[in-house]
Coordinates of C-alpha atoms in Angstrom, one line a residue:
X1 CA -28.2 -97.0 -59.9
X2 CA -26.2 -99.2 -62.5
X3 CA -25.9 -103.0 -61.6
X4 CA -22.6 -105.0 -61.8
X5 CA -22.2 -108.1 -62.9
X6 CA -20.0 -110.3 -61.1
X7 CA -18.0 -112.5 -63.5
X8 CA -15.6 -114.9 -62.2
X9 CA -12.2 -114.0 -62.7
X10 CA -11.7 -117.8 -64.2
X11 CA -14.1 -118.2 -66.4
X12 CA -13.4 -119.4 -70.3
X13 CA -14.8 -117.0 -72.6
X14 CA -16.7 -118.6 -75.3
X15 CA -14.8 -119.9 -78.4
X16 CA -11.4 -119.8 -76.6
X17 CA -10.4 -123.3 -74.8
X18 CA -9.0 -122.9 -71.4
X19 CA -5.3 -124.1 -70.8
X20 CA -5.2 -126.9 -68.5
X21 CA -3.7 -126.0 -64.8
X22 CA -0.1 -126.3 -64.2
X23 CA -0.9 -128.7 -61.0
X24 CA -3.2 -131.1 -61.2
X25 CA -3.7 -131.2 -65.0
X26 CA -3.0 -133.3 -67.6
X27 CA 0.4 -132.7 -69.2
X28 CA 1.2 -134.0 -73.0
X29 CA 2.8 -137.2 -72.2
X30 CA -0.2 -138.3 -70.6
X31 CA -2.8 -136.7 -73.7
X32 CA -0.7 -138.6 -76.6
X33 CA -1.0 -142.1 -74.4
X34 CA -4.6 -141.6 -73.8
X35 CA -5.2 -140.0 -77.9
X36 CA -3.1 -143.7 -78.5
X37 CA -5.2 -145.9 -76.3
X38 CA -8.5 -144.1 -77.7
X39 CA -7.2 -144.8 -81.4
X40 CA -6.5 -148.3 -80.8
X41 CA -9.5 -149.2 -78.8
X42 CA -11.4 -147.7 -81.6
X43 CA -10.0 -149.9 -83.8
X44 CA -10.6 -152.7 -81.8
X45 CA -14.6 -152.0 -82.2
X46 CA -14.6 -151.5 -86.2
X47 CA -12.6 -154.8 -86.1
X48 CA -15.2 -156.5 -83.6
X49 CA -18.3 -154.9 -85.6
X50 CA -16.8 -156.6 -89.2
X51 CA -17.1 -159.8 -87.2
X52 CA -20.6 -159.4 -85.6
X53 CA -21.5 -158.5 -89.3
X54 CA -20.4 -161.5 -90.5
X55 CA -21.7 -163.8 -87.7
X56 CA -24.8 -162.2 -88.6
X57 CA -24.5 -162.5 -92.3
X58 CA -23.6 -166.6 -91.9
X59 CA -26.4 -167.0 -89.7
X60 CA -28.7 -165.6 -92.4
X61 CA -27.2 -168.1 -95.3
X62 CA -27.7 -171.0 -93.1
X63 CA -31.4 -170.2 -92.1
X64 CA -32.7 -169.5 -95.5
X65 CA -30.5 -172.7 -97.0
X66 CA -31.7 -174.2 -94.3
X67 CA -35.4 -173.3 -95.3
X68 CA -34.6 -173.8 -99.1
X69 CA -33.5 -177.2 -98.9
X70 CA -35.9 -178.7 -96.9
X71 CA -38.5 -177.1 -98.6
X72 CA -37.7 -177.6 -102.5
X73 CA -36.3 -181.8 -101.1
X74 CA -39.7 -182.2 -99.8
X75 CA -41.4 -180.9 -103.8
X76 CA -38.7 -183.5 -105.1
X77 CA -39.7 -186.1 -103.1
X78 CA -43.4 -186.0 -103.5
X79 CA -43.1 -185.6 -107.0
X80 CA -40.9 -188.9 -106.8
X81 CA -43.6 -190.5 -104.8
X82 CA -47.1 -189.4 -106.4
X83 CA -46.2 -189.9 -109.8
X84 CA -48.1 -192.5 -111.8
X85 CA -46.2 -194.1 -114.5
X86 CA -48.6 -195.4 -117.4
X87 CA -47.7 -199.4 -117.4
X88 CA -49.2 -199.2 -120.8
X89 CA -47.3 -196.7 -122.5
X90 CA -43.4 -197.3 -123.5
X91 CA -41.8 -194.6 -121.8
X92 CA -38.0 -193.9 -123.7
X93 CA -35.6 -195.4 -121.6
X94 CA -33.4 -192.1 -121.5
X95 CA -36.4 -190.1 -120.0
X96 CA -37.0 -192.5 -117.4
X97 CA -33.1 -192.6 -116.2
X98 CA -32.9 -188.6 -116.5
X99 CA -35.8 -188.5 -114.2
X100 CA -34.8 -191.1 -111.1
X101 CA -30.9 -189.3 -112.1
X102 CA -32.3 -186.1 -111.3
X103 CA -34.2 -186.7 -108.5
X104 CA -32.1 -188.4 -106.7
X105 CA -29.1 -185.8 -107.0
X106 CA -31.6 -182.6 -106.1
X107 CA -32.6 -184.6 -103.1
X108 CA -29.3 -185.2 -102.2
X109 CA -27.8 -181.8 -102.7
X110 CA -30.4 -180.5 -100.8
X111 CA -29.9 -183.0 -97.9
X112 CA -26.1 -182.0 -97.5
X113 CA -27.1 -178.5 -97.7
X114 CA -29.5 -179.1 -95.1
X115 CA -26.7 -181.4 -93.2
X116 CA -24.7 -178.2 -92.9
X117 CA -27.1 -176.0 -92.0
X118 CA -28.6 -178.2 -88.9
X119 CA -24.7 -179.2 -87.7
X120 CA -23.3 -175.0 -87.9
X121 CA -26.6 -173.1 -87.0
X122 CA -26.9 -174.5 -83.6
X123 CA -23.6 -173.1 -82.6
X124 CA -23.7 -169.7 -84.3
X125 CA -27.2 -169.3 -82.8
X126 CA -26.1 -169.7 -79.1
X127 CA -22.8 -167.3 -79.7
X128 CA -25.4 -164.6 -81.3
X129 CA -27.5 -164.8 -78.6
X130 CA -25.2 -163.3 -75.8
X131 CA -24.8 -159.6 -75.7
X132 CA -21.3 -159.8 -75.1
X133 CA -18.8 -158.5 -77.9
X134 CA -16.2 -160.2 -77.0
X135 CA -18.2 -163.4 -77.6
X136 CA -17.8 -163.8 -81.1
X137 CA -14.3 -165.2 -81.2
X138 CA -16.5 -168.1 -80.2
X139 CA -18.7 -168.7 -83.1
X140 CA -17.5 -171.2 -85.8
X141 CA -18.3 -169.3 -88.7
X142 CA -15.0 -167.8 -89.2
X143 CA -13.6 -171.6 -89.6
X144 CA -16.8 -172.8 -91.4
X145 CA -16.9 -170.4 -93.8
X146 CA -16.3 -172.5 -96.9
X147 CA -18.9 -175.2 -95.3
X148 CA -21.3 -172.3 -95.4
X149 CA -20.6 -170.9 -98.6
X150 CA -20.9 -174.9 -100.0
X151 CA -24.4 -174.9 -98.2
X152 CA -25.6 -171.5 -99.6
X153 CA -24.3 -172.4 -103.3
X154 CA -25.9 -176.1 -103.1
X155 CA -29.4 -175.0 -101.5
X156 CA -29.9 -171.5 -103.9
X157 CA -27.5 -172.2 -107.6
X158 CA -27.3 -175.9 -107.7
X159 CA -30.6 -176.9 -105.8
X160 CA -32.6 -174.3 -107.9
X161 CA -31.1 -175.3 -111.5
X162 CA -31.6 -178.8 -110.5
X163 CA -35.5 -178.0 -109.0
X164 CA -35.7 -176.4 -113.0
X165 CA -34.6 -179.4 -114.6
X166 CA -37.0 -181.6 -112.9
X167 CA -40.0 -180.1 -112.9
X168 CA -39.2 -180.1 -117.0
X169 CA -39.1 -183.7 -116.6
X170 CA -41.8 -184.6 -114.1
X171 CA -44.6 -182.7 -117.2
X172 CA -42.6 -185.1 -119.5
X173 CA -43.2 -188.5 -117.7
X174 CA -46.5 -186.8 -116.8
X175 CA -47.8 -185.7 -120.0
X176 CA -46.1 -187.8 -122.7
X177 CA -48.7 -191.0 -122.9
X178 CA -51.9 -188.9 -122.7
X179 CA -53.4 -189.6 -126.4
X180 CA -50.8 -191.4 -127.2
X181 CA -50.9 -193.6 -130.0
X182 CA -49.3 -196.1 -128.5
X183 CA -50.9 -196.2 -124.8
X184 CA -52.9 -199.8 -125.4
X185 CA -50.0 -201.6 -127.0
X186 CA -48.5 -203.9 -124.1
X187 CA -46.0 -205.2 -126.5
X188 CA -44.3 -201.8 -128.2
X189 CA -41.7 -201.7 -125.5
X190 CA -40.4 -205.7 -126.8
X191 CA -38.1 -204.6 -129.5
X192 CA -36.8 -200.9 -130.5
X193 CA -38.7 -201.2 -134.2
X194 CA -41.7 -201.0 -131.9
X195 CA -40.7 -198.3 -129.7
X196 CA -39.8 -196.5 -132.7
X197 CA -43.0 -196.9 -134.5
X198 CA -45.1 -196.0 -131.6
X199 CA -42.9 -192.7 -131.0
X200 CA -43.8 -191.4 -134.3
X201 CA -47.4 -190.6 -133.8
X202 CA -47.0 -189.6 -130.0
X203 CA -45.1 -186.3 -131.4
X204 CA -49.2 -185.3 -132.5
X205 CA -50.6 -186.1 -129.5
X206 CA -51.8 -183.7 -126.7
X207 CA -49.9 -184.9 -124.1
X208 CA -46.2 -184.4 -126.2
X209 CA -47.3 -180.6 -127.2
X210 CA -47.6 -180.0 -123.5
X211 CA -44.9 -181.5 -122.2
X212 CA -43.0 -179.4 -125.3
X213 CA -44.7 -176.3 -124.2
X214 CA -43.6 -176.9 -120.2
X215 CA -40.1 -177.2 -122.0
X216 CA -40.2 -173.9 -123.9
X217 CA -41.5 -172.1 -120.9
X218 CA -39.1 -173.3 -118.9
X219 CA -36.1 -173.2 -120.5
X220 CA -35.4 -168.8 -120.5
X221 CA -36.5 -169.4 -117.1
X222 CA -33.4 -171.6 -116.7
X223 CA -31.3 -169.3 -118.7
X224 CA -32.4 -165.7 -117.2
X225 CA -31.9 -167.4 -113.7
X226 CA -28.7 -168.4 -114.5
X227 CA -27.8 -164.7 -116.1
X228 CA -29.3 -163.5 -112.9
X229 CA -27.2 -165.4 -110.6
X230 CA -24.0 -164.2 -112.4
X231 CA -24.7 -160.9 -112.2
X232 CA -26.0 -161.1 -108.4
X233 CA -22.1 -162.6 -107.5
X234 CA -20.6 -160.6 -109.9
X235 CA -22.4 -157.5 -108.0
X236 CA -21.8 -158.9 -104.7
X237 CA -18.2 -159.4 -105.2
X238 CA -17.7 -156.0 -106.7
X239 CA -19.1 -154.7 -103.8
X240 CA -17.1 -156.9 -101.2
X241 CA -14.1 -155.6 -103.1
X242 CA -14.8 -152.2 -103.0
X243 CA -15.4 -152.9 -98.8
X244 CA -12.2 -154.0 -98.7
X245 CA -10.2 -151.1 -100.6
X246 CA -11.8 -149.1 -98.1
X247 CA -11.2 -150.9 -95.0
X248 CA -7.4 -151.2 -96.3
X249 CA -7.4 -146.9 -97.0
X250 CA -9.0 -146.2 -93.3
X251 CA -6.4 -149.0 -91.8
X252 CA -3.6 -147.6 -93.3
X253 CA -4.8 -144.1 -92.0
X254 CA -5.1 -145.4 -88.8
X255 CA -1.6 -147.0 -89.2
X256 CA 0.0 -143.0 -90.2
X257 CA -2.1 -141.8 -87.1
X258 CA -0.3 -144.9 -84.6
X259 CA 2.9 -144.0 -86.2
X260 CA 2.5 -140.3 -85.6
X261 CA 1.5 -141.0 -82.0
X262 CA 4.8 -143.1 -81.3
X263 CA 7.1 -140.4 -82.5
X264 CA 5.3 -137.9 -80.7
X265 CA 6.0 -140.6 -77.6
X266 CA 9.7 -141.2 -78.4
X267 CA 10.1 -137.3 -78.9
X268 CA 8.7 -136.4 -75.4

């Protein structure tokens, strides 16, 4: 006895899309409005994700400037504070003004860096906190952009070179009067004959060879960092720029598609 199946007599047959009902269904006028409102609400998302990403990315730069600064201000400042200066020993007067220069301008670049970071963070903090994407027309990063990029470029390029340069001359004052020949005479520092004379045998002491070797070490540290940090921005911006080429190609796509849509609106 053979069995029938019974198969609806409306049924789509695989691979072969049913045509929408002639009452009830949804005509072309109303499928090129909704295909419009789709394309533009998509839109509206890629823009709102480039500004979460950059909310995000600001928020980053001003915790670890944040971080940097207070960290590497605080080495500048001890260092200011625990040295001992040998009373005994004629320190050049150049060294000594290079040192107080450069410690007080790290400090200082670090404290606006770290100015920055305390006054924006709060507020971009709060805004990234709510789940809401709509929310981040509220942040302030988008208007204190160059404020962050100022903090990021003071606490990491500046702050570091300047972290470099001091630690070079912290071994100086630190190392130049040990076995010095002039370290007992009180009087060298009187006249600049004196200072002279007492200069010339310091060059074979112990404490001038390290303080030259600190410098040696030191200085393709300085000069690879600085390679370094062109390259990174050079890298960086290359890559931004690339972003943007591409963001420009997918909105002018998305510009042909609009345009397409509003003939097909003015032709119905």
């Amino acid at each position: 006895m053979s069995r029938e199946l019974n198969v609806p007599m409306g049924s789509p047959v695989p691979g072969v899309s049913e045509p929408p009902p002639d009452n009830g269904g949804i005509d072309y006028r109303d499928w090129v409005r909704r295909s419009y409102l789709e394309l533009v609400s998509s839109n509206h998302h890629s823009v709102q994700a480039l500004s979460w990403r950059k909310l995000y990315l600001s928020r980053a730069k001003l915790k670890a400037s944040s971080r940097t600064s207070a960290l590497l201000s605080g080495f500048a400042m001890v260092a200011m504070v625990e040295v001992e200066l040998n009373v005994k020993y004629c320190y050049p007067p150049e060294l000594l003004i290079a040192f107080a220069v450069c410690t007080t301008v790290l400090v200082a670049v670090h404290l606006f860096a770290l100015l920055i970071s305390t006054c924006i963070l709060p507020n971009v903090e709060a805004v990234s906190n709510i789940h809401n994407l709509n929310s981040v027309s509220e942040s302030p990063h988008e208007r204190m952009h160059h404020y962050i990029e100022l903090a990021w470029g003071f606490s990491t390029a500046l702050g570091i070179l300047l972290f470099l340069a001091e630690v070079v001359l912290l071994c100086w004052v630190k190392f130049l009067p040990v076995d010095s020949g002039g370290a007992d005479n009180s009087g060298a520092c009187a006249n600049a004959a004196a200072a002279t004379a007492t200069a010339a045998p310091a060059a074979s002491s112990g404490g001038w060879q390290a303080a030259l070797a600190s410098t040696i070490i030191m200085v393709p540290v300085g000069i690879i960092f600085l390679i370094f940090t062109i390259h990174f921005y050079r890298s960086l911006v290359r890559h931004k720029t690339e972003r943007h080429h591409q963001e420009i190609e997918e909105l002018h796509k998305i510009k042909v598609q609009l345009d397409g849509h509003e003939r097909a609106l003015q032709n119905v």
